Coordinates of N, CA and C in Angstrom, one line a residue:
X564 N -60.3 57.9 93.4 CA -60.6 58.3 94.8 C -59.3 58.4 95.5
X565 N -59.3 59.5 95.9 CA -58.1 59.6 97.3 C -57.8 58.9 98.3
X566 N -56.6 58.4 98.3 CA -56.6 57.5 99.9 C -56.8 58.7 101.3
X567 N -57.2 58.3 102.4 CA -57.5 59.3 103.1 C -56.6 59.1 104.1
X568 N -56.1 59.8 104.7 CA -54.9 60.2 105.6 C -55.2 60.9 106.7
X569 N -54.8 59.7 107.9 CA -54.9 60.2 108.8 C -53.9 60.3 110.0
X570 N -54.0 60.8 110.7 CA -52.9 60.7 111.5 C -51.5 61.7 111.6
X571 N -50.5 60.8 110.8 CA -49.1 61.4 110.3 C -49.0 62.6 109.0
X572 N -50.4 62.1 108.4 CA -49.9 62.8 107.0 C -49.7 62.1 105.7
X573 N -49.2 62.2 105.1 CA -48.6 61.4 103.7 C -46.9 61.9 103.9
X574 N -46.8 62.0 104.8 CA -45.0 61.4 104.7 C -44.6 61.4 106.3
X575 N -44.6 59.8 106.2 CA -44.5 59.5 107.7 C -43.4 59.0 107.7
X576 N -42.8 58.7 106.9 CA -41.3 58.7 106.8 C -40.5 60.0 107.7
X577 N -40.7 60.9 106.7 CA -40.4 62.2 107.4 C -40.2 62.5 108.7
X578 N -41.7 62.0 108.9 CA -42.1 62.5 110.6 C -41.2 61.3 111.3
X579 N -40.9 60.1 111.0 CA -40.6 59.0 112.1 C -38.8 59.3 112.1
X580 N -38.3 60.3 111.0 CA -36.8 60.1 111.1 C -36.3 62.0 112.0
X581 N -37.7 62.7 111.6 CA -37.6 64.1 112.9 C -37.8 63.2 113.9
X582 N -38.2 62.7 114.6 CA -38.8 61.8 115.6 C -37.2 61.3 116.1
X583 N -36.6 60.1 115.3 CA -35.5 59.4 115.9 C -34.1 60.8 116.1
X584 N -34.2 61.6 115.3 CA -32.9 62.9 115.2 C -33.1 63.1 116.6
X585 N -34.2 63.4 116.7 CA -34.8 64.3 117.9 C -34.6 63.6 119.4
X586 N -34.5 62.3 118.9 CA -34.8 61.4 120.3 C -32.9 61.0 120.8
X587 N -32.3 60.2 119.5 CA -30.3 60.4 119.4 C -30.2 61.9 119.9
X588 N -30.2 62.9 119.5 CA -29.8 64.0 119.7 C -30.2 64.3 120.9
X589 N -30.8 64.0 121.6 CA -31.6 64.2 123.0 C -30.5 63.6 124.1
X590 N -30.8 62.1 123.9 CA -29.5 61.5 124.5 C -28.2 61.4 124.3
X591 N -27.7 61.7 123.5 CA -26.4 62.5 123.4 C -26.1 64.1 124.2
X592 N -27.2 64.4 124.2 CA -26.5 65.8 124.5 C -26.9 65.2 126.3
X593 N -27.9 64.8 126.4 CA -27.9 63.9 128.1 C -26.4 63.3 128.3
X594 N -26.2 62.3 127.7 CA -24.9 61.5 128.0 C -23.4 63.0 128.3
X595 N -23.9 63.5 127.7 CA -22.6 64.9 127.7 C -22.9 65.6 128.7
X596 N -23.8 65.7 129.5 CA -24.4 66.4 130.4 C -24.2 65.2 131.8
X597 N -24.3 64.7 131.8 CA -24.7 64.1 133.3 C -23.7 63.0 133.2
X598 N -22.6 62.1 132.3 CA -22.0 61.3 132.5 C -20.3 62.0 132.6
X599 N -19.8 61.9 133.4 CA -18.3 61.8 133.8 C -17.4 61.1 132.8
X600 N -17.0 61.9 131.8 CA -16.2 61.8 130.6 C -15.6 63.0 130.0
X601 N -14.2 62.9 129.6 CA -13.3 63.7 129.3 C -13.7 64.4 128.3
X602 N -14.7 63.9 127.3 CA -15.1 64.4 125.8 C -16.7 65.0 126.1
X603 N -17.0 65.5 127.2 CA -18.2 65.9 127.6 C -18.5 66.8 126.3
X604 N -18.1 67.7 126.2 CA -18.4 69.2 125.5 C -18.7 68.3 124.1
X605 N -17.6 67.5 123.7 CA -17.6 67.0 122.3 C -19.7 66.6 121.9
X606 N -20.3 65.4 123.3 CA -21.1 65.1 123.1 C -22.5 66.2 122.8
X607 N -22.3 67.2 124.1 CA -23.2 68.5 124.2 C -23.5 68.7 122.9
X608 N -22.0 69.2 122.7 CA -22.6 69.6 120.8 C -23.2 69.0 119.7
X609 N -22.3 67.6 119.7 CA -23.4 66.9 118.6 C -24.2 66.7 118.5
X610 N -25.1 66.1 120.4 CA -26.4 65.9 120.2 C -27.3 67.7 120.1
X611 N -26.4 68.9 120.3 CA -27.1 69.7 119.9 C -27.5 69.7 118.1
X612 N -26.5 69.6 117.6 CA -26.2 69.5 115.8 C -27.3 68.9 115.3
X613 N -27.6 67.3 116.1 CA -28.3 66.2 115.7 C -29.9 66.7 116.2
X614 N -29.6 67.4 116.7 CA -31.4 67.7 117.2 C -31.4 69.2 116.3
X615 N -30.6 69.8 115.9 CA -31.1 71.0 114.7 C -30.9 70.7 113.4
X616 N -30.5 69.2 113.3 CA -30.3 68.7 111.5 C -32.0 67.6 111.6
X617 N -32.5 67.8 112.8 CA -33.8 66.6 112.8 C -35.2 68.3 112.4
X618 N -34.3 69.5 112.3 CA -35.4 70.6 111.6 C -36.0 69.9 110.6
X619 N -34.6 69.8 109.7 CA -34.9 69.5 108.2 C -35.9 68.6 108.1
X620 N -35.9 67.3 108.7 CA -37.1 66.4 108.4 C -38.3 66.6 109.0
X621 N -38.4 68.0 110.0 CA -39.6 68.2 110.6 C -40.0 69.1 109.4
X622 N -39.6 70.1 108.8 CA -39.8 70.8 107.8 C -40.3 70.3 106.3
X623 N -39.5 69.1 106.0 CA -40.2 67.9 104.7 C -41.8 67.5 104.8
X624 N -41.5 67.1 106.5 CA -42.7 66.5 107.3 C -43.7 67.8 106.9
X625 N -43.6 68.5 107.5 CA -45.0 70.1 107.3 C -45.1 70.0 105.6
X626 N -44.4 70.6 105.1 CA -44.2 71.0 104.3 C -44.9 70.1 102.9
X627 N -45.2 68.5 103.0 CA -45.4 67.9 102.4 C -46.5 67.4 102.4
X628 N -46.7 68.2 104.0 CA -48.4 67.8 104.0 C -49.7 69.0 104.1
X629 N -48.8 69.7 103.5 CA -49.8 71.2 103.2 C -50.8 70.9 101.7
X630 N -51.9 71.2 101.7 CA -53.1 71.0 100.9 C -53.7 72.0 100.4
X631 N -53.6 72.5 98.9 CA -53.6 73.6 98.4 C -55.2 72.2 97.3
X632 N -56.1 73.5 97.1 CA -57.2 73.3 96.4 C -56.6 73.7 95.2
X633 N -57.1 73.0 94.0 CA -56.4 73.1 92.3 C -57.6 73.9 92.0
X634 N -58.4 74.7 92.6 CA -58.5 75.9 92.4 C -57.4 77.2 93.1
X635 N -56.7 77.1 94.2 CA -56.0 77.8 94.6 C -55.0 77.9 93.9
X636 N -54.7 76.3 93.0 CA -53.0 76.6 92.0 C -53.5 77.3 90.9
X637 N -54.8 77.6 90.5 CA -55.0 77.7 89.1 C -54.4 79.5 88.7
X638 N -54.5 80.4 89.5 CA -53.4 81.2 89.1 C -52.1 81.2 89.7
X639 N -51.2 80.3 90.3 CA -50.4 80.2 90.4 C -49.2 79.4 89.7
X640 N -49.8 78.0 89.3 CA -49.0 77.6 88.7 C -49.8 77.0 86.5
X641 N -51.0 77.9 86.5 CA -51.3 78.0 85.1 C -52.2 77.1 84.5
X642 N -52.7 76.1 86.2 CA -53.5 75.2 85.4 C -54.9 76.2 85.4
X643 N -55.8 76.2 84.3 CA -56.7 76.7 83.5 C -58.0 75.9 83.5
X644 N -58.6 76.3 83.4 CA -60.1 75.3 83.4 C -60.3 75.8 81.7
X645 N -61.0 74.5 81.3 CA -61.4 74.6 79.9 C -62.4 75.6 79.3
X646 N -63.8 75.9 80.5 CA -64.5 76.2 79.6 C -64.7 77.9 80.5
X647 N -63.0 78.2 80.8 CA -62.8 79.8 81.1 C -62.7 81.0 79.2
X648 N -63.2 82.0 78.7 CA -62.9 82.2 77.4 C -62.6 83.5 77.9
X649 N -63.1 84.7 76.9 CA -63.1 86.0 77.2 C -61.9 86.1 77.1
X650 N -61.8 87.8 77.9 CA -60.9 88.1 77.4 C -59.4 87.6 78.1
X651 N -59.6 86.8 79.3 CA -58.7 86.4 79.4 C -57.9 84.8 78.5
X652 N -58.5 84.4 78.3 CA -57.9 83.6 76.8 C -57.3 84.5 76.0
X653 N -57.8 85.7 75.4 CA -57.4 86.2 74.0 C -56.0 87.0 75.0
X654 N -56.1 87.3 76.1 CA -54.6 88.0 76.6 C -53.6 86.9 77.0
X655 N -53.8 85.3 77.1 CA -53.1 84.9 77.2 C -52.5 84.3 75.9
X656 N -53.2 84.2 74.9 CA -52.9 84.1 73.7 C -52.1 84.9 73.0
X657 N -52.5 86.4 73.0 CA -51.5 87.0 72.9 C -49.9 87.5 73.1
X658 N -50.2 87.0 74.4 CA -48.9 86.6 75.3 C -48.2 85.7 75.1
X659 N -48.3 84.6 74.5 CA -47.9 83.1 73.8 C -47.5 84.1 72.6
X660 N -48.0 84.2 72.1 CA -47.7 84.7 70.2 C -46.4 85.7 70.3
X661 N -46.6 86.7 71.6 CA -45.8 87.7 71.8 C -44.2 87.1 72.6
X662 N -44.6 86.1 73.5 CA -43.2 85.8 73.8 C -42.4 84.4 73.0
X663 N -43.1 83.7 71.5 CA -42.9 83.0 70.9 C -42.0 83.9 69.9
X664 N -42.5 84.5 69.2 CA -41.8 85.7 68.2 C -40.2 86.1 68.6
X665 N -40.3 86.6 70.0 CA -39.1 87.2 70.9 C -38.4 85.8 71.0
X666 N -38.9 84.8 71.2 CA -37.5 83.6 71.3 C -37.4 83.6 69.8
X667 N -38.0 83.1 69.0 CA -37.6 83.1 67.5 C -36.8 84.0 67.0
X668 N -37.1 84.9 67.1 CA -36.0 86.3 66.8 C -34.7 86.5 68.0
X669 N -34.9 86.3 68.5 CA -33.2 86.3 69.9 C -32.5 84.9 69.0
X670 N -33.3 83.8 68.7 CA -32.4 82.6 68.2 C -32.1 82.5 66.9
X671 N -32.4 83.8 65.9 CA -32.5 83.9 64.7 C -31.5 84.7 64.3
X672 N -31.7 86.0 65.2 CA -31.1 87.3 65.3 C -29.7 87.0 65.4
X673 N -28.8 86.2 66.0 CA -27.9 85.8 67.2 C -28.2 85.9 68.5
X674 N -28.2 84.9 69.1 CA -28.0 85.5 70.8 C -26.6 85.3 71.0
X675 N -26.0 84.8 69.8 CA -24.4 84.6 70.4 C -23.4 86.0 69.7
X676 N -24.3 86.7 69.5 CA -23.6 87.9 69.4 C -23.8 88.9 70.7
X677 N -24.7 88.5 71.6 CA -24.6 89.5 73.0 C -24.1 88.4 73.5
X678 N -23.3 87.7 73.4 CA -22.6 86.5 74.4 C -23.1 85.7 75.3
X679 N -24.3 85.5 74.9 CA -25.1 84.4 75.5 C -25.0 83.2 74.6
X680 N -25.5 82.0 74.2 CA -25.0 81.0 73.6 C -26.4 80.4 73.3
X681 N -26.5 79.7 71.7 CA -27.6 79.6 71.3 C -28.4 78.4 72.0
X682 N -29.5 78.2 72.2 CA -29.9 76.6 72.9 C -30.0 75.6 71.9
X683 N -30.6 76.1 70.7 CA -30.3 74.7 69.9 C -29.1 75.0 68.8
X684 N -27.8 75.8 68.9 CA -26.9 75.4 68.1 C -26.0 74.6 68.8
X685 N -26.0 73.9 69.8 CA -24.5 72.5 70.0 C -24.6 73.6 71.6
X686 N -24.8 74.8 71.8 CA -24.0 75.7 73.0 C -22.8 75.9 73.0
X687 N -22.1 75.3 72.4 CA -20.5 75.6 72.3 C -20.4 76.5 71.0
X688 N -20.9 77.0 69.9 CA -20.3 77.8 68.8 C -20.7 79.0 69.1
X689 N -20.1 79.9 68.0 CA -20.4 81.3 68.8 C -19.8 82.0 66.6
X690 N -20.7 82.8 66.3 CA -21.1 83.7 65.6 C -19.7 84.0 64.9
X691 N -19.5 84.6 63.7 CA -18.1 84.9 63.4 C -18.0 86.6 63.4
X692 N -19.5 87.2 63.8 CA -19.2 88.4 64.2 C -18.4 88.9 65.9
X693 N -19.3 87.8 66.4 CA -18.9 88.0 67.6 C -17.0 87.7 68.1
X694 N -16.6 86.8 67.4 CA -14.9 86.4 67.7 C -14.7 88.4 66.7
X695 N -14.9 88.6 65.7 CA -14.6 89.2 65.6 C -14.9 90.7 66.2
X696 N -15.8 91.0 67.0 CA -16.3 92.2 67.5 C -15.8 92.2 69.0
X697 N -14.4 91.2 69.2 CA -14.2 91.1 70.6 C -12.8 91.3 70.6
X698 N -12.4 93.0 71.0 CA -11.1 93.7 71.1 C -10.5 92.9 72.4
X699 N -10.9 92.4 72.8 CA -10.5 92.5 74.3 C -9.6 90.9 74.3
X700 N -9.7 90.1 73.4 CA -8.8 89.2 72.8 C -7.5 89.2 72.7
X701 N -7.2 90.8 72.4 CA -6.1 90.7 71.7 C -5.0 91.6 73.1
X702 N -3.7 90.8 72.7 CA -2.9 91.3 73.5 C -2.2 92.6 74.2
X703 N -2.7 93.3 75.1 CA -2.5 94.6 75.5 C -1.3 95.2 76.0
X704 N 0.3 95.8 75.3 CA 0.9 96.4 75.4 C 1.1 97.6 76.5
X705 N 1.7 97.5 78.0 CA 1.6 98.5 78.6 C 3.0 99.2 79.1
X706 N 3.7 100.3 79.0 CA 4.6 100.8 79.0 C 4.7 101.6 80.5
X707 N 5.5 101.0 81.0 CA 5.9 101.5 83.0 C 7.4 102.8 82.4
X708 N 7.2 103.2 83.3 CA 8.1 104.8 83.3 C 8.2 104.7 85.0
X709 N 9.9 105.3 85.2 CA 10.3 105.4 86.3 C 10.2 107.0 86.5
X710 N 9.8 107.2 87.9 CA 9.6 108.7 88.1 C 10.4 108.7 88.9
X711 N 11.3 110.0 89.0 CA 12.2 110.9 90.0 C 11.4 111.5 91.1
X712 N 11.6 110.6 92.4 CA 11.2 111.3 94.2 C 11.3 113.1 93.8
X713 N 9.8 113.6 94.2 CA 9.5 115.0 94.3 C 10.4 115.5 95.5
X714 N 10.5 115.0 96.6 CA 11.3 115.2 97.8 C 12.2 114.2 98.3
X715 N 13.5 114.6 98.3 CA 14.8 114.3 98.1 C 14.5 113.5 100.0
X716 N 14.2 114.1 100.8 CA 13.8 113.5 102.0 C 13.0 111.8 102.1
X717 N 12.2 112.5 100.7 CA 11.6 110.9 100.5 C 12.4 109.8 100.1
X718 N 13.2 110.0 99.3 CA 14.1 108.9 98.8 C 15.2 108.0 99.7
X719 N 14.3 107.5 100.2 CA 15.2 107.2 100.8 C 16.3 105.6 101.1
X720 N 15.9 105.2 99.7 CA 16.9 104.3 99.2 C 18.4 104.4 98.9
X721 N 19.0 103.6 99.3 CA 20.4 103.6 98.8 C 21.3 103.8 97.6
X722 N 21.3 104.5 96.5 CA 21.6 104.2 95.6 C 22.7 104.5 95.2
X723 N 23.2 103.6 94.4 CA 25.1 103.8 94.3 C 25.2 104.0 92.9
X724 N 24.2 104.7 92.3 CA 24.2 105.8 90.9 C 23.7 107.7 91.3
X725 N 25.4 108.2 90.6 CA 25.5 109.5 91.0 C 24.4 110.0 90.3
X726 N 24.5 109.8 89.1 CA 23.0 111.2 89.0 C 21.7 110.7 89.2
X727 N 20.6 111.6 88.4 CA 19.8 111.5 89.3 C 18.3 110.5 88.5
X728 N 19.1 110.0 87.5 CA 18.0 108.8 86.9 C 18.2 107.5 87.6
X729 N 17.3 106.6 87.9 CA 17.1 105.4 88.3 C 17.2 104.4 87.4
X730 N 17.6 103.3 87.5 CA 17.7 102.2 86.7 C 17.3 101.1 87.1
X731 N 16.0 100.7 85.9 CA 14.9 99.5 86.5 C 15.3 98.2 85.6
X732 N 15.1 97.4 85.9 CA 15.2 96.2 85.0 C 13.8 96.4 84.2
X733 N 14.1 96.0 82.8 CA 12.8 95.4 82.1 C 12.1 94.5 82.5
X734 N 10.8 94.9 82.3 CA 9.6 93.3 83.1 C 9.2 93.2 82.5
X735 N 8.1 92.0 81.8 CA 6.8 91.9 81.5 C 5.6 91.7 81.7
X736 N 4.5 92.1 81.5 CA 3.8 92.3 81.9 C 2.6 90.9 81.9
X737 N 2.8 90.3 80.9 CA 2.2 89.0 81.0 C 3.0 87.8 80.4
X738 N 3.0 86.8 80.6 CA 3.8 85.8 80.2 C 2.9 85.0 79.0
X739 N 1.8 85.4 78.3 CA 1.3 84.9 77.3 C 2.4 85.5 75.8
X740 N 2.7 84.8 74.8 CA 3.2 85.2 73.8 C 2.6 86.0 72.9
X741 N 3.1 86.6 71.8 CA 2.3 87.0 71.1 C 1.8 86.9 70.0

């Protein structure tokens, strides 16, 4: 048997701590308002803050005391009545069979070869196709070239070399070894 509830609900907790937010935050933003103090503004706001953070518990409050019929969950969250058959059993069965297969095979197949990571090997190992089918590992070589100003107007750097090639320092391009 259900206890029966009346009044507050089943979370009166909830409700009595929207209640106190609401009531601090009230007088705070009063005291900021009507009392002669340097930090006026400071109070305005907190007890505004404190009376929009007493949502949250008005929101737990509602929210906890909403009353759904376990016929209303039964296509929602899967609870089933026993003596439902037909064809909706045999389509949900098939659906079980159908998305059992597909995990067995994703966890058989590799999933750590599309670089997702297995659930029951440790989650840390990974395939020896996969280290190996991964170019992108390895260290990438990239070669910079100095170009000569198309318009001599553009150039307009100082340079105290007569002709007409530039001279760059060598850089590198990443500081990993190889």
């Amino acid at each position: 048997m259900e206890p029966a509830y009346r009044g507050l609900g089943r979370c009166v907790c909830c409700f009595w701590l929207a209640v106190a937010f609401d009531v601090v935050g009230l007088l705070v933003l009063l005291l900021g308002v009507f009392v002669d103090v340097f930090f006026y503004d400071l109070l305005i706001y907190a007890g505004a803050i404190v009376i929009f953070l007493s949502l949250v518990w008005w929101v737990f409050w509602y929210s906890g005391n909403i009353e759904v019929l376990s016929a209303e969950l039964e296509d929602d969250v899967g609870l089933t009545k026993k003596d439902k058959g037909g064809i909706g059993k045999v389509v949900r069965r098939l659906s079980n069979r159908l998305a059992g297969s597909i995990r067995s095979s994703v966890r058989r197949n590799g999933a750590a070869a599309t670089g997702s990571f297995s659930r029951q090997g440790g989650g840390g190992r990974r395939s020896a196709a996969h280290v190996a089918a991964a170019p992108h590992l390895e260290q990438v070589v990239v070669a910079l070239a100095t170009l000569k100003p198309i318009d001599e107007r553009l150039h307009t750097c100082g340079s105290s070399v007569d002709n007409d090639d530039v001279e760059m320092p060598s850089t590198a391009t990443e500081g990993a070894p190889t």
